[in-house]
Coordinates of C-alpha atoms and ligand atoms in Angstrom, one line a residue:
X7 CA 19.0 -19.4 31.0
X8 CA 20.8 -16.7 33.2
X9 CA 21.3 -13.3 31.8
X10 CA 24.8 -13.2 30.8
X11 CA 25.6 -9.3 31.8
X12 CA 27.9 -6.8 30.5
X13 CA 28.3 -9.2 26.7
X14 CA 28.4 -7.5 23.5
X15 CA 27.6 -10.3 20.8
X16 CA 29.4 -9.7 17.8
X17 CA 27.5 -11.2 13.9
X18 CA 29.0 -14.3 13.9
X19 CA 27.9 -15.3 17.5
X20 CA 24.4 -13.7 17.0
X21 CA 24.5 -16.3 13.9
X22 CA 25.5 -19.3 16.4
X23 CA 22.5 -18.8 18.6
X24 CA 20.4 -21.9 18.7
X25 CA 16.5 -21.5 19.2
X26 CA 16.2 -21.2 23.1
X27 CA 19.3 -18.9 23.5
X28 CA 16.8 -16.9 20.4
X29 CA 13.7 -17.1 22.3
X30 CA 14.9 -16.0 25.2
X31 CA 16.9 -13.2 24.1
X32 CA 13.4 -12.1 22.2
X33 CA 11.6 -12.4 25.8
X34 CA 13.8 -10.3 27.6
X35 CA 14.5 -7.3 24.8
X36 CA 12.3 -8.1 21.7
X37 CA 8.8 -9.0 22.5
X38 CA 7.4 -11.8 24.4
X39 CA 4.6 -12.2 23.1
X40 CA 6.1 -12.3 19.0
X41 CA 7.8 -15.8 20.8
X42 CA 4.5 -16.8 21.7
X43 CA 2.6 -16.2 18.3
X44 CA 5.3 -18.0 15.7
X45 CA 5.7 -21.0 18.8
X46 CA 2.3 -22.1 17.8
X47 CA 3.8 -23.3 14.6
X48 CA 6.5 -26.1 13.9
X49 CA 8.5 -23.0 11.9
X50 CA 8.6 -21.6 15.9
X51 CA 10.8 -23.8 16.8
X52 CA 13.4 -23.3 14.6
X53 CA 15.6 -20.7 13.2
X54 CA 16.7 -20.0 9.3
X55 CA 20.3 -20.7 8.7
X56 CA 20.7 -19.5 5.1
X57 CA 18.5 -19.4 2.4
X58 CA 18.7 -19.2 -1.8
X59 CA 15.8 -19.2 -4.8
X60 CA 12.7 -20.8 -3.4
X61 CA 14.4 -22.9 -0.4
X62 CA 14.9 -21.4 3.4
X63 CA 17.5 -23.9 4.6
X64 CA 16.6 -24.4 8.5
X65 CA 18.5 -24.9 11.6
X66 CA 17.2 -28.7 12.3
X67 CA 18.4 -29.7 8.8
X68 CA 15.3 -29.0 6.5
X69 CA 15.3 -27.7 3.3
X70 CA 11.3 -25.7 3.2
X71 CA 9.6 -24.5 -0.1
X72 CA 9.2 -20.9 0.7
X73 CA 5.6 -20.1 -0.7
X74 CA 5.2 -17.1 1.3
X75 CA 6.9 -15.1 -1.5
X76 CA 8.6 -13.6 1.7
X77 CA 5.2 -12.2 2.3
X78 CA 5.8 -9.6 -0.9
X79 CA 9.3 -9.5 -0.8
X80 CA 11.2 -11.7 -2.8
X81 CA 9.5 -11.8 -6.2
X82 CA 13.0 -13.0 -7.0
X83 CA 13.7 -15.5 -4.5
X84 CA 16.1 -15.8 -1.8
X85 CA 20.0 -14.1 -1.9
X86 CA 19.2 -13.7 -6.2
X87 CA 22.7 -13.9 -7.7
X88 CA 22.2 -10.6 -9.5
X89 CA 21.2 -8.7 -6.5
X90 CA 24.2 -10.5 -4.4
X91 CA 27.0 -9.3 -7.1
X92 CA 25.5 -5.9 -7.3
X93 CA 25.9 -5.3 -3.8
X94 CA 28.9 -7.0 -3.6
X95 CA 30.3 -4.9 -6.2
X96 CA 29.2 -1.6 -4.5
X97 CA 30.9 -2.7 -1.5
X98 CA 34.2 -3.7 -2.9
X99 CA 34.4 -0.4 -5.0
X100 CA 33.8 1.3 -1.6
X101 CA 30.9 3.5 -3.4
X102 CA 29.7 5.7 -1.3
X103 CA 26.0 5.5 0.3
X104 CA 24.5 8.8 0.6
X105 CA 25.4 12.5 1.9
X106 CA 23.2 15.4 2.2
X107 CA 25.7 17.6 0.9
X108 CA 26.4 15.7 -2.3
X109 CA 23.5 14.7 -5.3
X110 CA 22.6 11.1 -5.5
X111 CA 23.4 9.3 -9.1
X112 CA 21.8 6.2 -8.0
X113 CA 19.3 8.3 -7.0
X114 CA 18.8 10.0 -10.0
X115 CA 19.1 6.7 -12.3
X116 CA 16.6 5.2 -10.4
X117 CA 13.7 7.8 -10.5
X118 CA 14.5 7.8 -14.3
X119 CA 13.9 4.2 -14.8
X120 CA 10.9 4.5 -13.0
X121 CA 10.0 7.3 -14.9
X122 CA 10.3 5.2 -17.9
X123 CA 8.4 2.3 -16.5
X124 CA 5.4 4.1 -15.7
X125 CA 3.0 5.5 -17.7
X126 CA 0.9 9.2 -18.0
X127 CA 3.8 11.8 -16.6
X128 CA 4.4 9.4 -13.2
X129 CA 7.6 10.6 -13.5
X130 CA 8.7 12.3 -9.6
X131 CA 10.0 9.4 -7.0
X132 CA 11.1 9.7 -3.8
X133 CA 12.4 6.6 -2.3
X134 CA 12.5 5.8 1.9
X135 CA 12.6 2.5 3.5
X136 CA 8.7 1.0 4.7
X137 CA 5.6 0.3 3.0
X138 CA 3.9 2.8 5.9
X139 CA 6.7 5.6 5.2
X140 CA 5.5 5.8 1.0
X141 CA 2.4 6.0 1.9
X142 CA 2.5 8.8 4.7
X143 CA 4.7 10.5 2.3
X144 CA 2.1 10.1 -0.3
X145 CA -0.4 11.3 1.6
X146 CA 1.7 14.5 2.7
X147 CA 2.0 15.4 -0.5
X148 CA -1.5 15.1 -2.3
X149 CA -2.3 17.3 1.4
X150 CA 0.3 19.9 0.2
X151 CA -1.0 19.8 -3.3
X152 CA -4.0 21.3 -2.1
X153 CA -1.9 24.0 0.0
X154 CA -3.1 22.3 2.9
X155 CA -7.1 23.9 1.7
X156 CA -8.7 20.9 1.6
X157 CA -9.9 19.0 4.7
X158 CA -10.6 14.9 3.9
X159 CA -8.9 12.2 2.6
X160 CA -10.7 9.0 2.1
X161 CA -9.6 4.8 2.1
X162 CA -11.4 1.7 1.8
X163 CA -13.4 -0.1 4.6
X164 CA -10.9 -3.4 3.6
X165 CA -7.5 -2.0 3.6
X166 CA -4.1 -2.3 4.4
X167 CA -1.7 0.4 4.4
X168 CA 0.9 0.3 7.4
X169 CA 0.9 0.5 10.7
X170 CA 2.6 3.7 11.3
X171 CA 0.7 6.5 13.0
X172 CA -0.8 7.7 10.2
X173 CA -1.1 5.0 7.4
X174 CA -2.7 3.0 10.4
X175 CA -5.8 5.7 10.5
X176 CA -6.5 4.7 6.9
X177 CA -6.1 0.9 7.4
X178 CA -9.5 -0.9 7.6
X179 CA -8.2 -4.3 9.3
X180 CA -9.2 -6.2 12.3
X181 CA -5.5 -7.0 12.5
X182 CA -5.7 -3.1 13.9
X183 CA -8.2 -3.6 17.1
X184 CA -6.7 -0.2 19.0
X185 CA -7.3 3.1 18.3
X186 CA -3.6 5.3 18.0
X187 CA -3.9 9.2 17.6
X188 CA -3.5 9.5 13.4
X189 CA -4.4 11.8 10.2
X190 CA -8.2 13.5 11.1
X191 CA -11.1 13.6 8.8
X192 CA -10.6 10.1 7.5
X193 CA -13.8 8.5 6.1
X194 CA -13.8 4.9 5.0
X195 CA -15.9 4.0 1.4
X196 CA -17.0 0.2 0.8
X197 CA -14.0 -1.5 -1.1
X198 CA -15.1 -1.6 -4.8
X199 CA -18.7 -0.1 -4.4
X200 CA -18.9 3.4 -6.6
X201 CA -22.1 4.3 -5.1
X202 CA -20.4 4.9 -1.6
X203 CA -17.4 7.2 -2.2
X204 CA -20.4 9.2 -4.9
X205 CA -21.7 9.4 -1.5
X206 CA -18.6 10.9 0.2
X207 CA -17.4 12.6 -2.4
X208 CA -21.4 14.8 -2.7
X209 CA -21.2 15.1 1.0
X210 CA -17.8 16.7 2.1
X211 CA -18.0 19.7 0.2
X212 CA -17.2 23.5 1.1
X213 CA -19.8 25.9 1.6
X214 CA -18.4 27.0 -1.9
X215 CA -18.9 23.7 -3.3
X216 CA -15.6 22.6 -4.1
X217 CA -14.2 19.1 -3.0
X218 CA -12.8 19.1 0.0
X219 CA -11.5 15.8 -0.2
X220 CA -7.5 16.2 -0.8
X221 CA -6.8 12.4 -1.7
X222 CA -8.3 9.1 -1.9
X223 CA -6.1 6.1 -1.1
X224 CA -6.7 2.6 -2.1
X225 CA -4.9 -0.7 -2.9
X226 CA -6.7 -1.2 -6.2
X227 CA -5.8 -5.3 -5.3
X228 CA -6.1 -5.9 -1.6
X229 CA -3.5 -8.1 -0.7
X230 CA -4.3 -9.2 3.0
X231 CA -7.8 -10.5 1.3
X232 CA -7.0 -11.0 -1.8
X233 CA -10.3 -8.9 -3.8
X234 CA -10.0 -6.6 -6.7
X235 CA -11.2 -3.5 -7.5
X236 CA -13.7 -4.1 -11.0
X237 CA -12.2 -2.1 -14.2
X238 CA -15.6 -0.2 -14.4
X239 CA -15.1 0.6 -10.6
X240 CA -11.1 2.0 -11.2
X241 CA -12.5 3.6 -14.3
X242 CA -15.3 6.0 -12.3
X243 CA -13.2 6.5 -9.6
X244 CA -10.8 8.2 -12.0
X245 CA -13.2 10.2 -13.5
X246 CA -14.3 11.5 -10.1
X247 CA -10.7 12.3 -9.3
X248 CA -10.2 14.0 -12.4
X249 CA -13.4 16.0 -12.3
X250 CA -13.2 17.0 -8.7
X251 CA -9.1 17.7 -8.7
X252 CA -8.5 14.9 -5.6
X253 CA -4.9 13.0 -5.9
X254 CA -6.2 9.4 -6.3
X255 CA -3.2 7.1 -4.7
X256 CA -2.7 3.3 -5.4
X257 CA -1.2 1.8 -2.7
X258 CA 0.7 -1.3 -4.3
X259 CA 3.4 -1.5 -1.7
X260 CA 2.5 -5.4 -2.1
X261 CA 1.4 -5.7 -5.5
X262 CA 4.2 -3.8 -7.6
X263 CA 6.8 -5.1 -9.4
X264 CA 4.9 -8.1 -11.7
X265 CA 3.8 -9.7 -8.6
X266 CA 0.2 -9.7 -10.6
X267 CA 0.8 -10.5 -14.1
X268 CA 1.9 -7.0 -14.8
X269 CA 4.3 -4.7 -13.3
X270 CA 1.4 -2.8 -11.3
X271 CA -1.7 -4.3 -10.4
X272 CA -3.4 -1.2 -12.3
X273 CA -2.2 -1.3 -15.7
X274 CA -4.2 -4.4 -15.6
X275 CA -7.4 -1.9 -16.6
X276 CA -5.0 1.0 -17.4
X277 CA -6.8 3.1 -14.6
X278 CA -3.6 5.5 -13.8
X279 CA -3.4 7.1 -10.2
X280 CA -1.5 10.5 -9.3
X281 CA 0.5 8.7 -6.7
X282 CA 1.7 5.5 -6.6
X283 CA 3.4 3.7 -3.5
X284 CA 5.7 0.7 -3.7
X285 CA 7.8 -1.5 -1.9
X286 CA 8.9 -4.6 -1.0
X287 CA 9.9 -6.8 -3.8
X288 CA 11.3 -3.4 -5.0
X289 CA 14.2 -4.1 -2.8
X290 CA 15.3 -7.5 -4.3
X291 CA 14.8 -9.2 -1.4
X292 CA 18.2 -7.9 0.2
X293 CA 17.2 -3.9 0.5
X294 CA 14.9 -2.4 2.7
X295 CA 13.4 0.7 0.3
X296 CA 10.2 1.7 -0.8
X297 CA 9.2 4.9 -2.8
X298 CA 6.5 6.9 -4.5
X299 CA 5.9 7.9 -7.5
X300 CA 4.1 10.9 -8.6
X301 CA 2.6 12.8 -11.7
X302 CA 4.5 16.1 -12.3
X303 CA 1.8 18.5 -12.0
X304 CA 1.4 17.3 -8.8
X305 CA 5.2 17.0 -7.1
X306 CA 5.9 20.4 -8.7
X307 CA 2.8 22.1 -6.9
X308 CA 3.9 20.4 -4.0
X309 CA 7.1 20.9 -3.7
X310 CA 8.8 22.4 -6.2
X311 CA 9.9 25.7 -5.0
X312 CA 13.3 26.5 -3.1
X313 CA 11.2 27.1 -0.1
X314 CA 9.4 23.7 -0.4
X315 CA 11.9 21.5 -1.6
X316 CA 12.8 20.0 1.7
X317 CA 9.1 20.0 3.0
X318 CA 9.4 16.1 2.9
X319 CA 13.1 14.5 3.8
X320 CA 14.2 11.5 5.4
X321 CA 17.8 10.2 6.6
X322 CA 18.0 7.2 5.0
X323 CA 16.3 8.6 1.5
X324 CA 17.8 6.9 -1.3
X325 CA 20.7 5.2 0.6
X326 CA 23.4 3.9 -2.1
X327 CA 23.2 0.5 -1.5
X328 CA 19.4 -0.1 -1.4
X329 CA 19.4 1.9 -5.0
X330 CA 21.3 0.1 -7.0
X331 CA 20.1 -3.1 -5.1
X332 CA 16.7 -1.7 -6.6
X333 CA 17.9 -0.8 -9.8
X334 CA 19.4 -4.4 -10.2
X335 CA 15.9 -5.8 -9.1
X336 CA 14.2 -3.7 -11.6
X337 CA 16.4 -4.5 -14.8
X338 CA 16.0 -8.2 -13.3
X339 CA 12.2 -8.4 -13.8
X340 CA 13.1 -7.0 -17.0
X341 CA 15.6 -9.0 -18.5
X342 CA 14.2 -12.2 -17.0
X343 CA 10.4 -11.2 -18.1
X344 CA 9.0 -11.6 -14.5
X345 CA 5.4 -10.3 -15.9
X346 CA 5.2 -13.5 -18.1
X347 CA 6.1 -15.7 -15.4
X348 CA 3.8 -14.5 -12.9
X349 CA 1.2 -14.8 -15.4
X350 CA 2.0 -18.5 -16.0
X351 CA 2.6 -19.3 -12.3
X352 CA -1.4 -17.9 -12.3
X353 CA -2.3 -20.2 -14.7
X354 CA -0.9 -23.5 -13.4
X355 CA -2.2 -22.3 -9.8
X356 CA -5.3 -21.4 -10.0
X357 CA -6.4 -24.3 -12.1
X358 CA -5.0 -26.4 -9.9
X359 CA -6.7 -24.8 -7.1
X360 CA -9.8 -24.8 -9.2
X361 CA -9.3 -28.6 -9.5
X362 CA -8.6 -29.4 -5.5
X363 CA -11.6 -27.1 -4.8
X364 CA -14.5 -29.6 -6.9
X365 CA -12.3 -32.4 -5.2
X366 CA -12.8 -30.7 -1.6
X367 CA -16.2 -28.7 -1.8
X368 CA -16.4 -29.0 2.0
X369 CA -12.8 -27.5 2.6
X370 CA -12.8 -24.9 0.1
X371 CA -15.5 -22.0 -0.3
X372 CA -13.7 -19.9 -2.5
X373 CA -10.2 -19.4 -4.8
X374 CA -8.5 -16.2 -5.5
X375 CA -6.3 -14.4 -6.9
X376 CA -4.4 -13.0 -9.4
X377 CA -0.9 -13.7 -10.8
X378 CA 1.7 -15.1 -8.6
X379 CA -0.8 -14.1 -5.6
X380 CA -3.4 -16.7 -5.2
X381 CA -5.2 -18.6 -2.0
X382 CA -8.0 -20.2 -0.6
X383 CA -11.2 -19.1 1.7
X384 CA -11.3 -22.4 3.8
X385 CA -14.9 -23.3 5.3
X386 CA -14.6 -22.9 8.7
X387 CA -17.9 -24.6 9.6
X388 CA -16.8 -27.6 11.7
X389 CA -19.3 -30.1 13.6
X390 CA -20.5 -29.7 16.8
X391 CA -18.6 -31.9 18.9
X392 CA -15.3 -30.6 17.8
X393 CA -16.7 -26.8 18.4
X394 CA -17.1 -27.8 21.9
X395 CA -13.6 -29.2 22.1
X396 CA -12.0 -26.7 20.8
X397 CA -13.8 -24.1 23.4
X398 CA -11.4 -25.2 25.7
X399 CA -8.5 -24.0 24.0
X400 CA -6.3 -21.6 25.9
X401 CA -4.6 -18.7 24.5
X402 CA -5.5 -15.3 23.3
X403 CA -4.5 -15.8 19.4
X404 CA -7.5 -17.3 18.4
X405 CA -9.7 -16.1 20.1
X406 CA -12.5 -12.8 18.5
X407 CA -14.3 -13.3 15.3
X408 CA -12.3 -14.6 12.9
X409 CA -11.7 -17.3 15.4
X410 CA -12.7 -20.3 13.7
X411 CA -11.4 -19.5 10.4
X412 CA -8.1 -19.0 12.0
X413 CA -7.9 -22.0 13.3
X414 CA -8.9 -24.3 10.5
X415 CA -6.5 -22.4 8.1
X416 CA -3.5 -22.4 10.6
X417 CA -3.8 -26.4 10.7
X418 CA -3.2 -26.6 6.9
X419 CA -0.2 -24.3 6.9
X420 CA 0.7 -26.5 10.6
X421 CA 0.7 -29.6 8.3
X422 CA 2.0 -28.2 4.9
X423 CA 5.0 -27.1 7.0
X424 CA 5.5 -30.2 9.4
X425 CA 4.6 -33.0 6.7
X426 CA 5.6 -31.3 3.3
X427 CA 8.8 -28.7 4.0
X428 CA 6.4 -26.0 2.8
X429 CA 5.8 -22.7 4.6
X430 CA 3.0 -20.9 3.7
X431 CA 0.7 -18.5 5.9
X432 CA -2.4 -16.2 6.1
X433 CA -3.8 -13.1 5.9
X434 CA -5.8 -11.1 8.3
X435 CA -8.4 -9.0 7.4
X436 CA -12.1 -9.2 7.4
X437 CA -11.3 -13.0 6.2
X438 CA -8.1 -15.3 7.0
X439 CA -7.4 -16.8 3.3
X440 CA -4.5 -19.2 3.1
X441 CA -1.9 -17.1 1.2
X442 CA -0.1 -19.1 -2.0
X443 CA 2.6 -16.5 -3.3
X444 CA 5.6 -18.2 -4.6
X445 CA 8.2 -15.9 -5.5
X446 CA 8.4 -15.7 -9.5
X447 CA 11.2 -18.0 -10.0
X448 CA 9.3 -20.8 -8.7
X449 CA 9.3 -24.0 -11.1
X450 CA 6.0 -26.2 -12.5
X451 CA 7.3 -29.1 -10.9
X452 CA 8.0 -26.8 -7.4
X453 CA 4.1 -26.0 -8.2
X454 CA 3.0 -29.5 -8.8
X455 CA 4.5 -30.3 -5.7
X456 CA 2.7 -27.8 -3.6
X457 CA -0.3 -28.9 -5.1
X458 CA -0.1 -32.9 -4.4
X459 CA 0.9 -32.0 -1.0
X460 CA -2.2 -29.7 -0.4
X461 CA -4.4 -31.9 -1.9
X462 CA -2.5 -35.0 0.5
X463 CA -3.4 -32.2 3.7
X464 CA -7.1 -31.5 2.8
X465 CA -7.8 -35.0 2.2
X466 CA -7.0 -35.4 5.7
X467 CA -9.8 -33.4 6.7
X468 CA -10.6 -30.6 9.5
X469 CA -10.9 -32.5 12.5
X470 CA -7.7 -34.5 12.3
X471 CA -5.7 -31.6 11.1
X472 CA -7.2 -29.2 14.0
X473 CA -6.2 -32.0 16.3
X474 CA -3.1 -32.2 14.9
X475 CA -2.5 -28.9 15.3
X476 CA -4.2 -28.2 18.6
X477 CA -1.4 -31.1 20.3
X478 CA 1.1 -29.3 18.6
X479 CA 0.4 -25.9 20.0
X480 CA -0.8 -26.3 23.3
X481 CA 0.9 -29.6 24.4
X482 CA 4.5 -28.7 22.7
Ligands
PLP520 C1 -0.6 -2.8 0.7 C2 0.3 -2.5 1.8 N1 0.5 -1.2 2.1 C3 1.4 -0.8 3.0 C4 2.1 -1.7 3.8 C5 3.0 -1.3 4.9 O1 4.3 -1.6 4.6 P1 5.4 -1.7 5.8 O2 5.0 -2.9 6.6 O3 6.7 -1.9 5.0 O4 5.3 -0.4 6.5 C6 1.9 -3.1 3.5 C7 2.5 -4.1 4.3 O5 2.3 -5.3 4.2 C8 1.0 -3.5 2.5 O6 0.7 -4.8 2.2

């Protein structure tokens, strides 16, 4: 396709593109290789046309059962009518979105339900836009807590926590193979093992002996693998933190907002943090905000002086529209008891998993999860003829470690997608698990359905689904 020079596309023609004009538009001034990456899958060759509740209505006339969850953010679905009128509402009163020179109500009501949500004097929010941004902020502000006198901050060897300059240095993922600048004297503990931040914590002392260890930052459920921190393990942590005065910061940028079975993955064990980040599903699936949340003490040593106040700003802090799209989203999961149903969306999934796992020992090592966020470790041991097939496969995706794994769990999402309408996906850290997240709408029978149709896949088994998937991706 020739470049067409000197066009300005307004919405509606960007929204008439078909998938090549797409493509091609993302080669030349997106990223090539993004076209690459989703072409491998049958979802690559198509575009979303609209979407609502649990369905993404596609270009080439399928309706797909999104059990991605939006990948964290849509706990209530697609376009949720509540969220739509809100915003519709805000525009059509022509409120107005946000000015330096003027206080924020929405702002203001915001912080204050969150105040009331949480528990233990998590009471001071500040709200920006990406996962990444809540937790650099988060980490600024247990640094300045500390008057900038303490050295270290700590995070998990298994972690995800952005990939911003900073919040990349404390992410412990393969997905991150290069090395950016980022926040010195980071030391990584063993996700869940006590013994090895004691370790840290006795070693990075001043000559005085105080800590000097300003925070330690952890996702107390790890998403991208889908492991959880023990209650006994939250429990000491705590105590450390309390004892050696370090801001402990629960990074549940994925996990907040009932996506668990609760509204925060930690009030499962009641283990409170200093700082909490969130995001995502905090924005209703329509806004693009995150925030965090701190304890008083903390925010008002921090920050609260004349001379400090504006230590930590953004543009786009607390814009109107993404408020009271999160204040909507909040009194949703609310009124609607989203806590409960992620709890019974648990129930009827992982017993269902449970059951597809003694009826496909071979295919599944291992089911996890918690709430509405559930998947499956797939074996990735395949037989020896098929591993010398598949050595011939081109392409840079798959290959490095987690090769193998990769491959076996993209052909299940490659078939739930092509043969069943359902998108699904995986994550990448030290292990690939096939990622089941349903936002918390989702119905039994929408479940059941899922479930016959990944049982229908597996019974398949690996070769024919890698070969499936193999023709797919590298012979169009
Ligand atoms: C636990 C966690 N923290 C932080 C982030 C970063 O969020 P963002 O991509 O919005 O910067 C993510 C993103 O997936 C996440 O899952």
């Amino acid at each position: 396709m020739a470049k067409e020079d000197n066009k300005i596309y307004d919405w509606q023609e960007c929204s008439d593109f078909d998938i090549e004009k797409t493509r091609e538009l993302y080669r030349e001034y997106v990223n090539p290789g993004q076209v690459d990456l989703i072409g491998s899958f049958g979802f690559g060759k198509t575009l979303m046309k609209s979407a609502e509740g649990v369905y993404i209505y596609t270009d080439d006339g399928r309706n797909i059962l999104d059990f991605t969850g939006g990948i964290g953010v849509l706990n209530h679905g697609h376009n949720h009518p509540r969220i739509l009128a809100a915003r519709r509402a805000f525009m059509e009163e022509k409120r107005a979105e946000v000015h330096k020179n003027f206080l924020s109500k929405y702002i203001a009501g915001l912080s204050h339900n969150i105040g009331m949500l949480l528990p233990d004097g998590l009471e001071m929010s500040y709200f920006c836009n990406s996962g990444a941004e809540a937790v650099e902020g988060a980490v600024k502000l247990a640094y300045k807590y500390h008057g900038g006198a303490r050295a270290h901050i700590l995070h998990a060897d298994i972690s995800f926590h952005g990939k911003l300059l900073g919040a990349a240095g404390l992410t412990g993922s393969p997905e991150l193979h290069f090395s950016f600048p980022t926040i010195p004297n980071r030391s990584a503990f063993r996700y869940n093992d006590i013994e090895s931040i004691k370790k840290l914590v006795s070693k990075l002392r001043k000559e005085e002996g105080a800590s000097d260890i300003y925070a330690i930052i952890i996702e107390p459920f790890n998403a991208s693998s889908l492991r959880s921190c023990s209650g006994a393990f939250l429990r000491e942590l705590r105590k450390i933190c309390t004892k050696e005065d370090i801001a402990l910061i629960f990074d549940e940028v994925y996990t907040g907002w009932a996506k668990t079975g609760k509204l925060f993955y930690f009030m499962h064990d009641n283990v409170i943090p200093d700082i909490l980040c969130y995001a995502k599903s905090f924005g209703g699936g329509k806004a693009s905000i995150s925030g965090y949340t701190s304890k008083k003490e903390i925010f008002n040593r921090a920050y609260g002086t004349l001379n400090d106040a504006t230590l930590h700003s953004t543009t786009y802090n607390g814009f109107g529209e993404e408020c009271i799209t999160a204040i909507e989203a909040i009194n949703i999961i609310l009124d609607d008891d989203y806590v409960d149903h992620a709890a019974r969306i648990f129930e009827r999934i992982n017993s269902g998993l449970l059951k597809l796992q003694e009826k496909h020992p071979d295919f599944i090592k291992e089911v996890r999860g918690a709430g509405a966020l559930n998947g499956l470790i797939l074996s990735d041991e395949i037989n020896v003829a098929l591993k010398a097939a598949i050595s011939f496969i081109p392409g840079s995706f798959f290959k490095g470690e987690s090769f193998l794994a990769k491959l076996v769990t993209s052909s299940v999402i490659s078939e739930l997608y092509n043969s069943h309408n359902i998108l699904t996906f995986f994550g990448s850290n030290v292990e690939v698990p096939l990622i089941i997240s349903p936002s918390l709408i989702v119905t039994d029978e929408q479940i059941d359905y899922f479930l016959d149709s990944l049982d229908k896949t597996l019974s398949e088994g690996k070769l024919k689904l890698i070969m499936k998937f193999a023709k797919e991706k590298f012979m169009g």
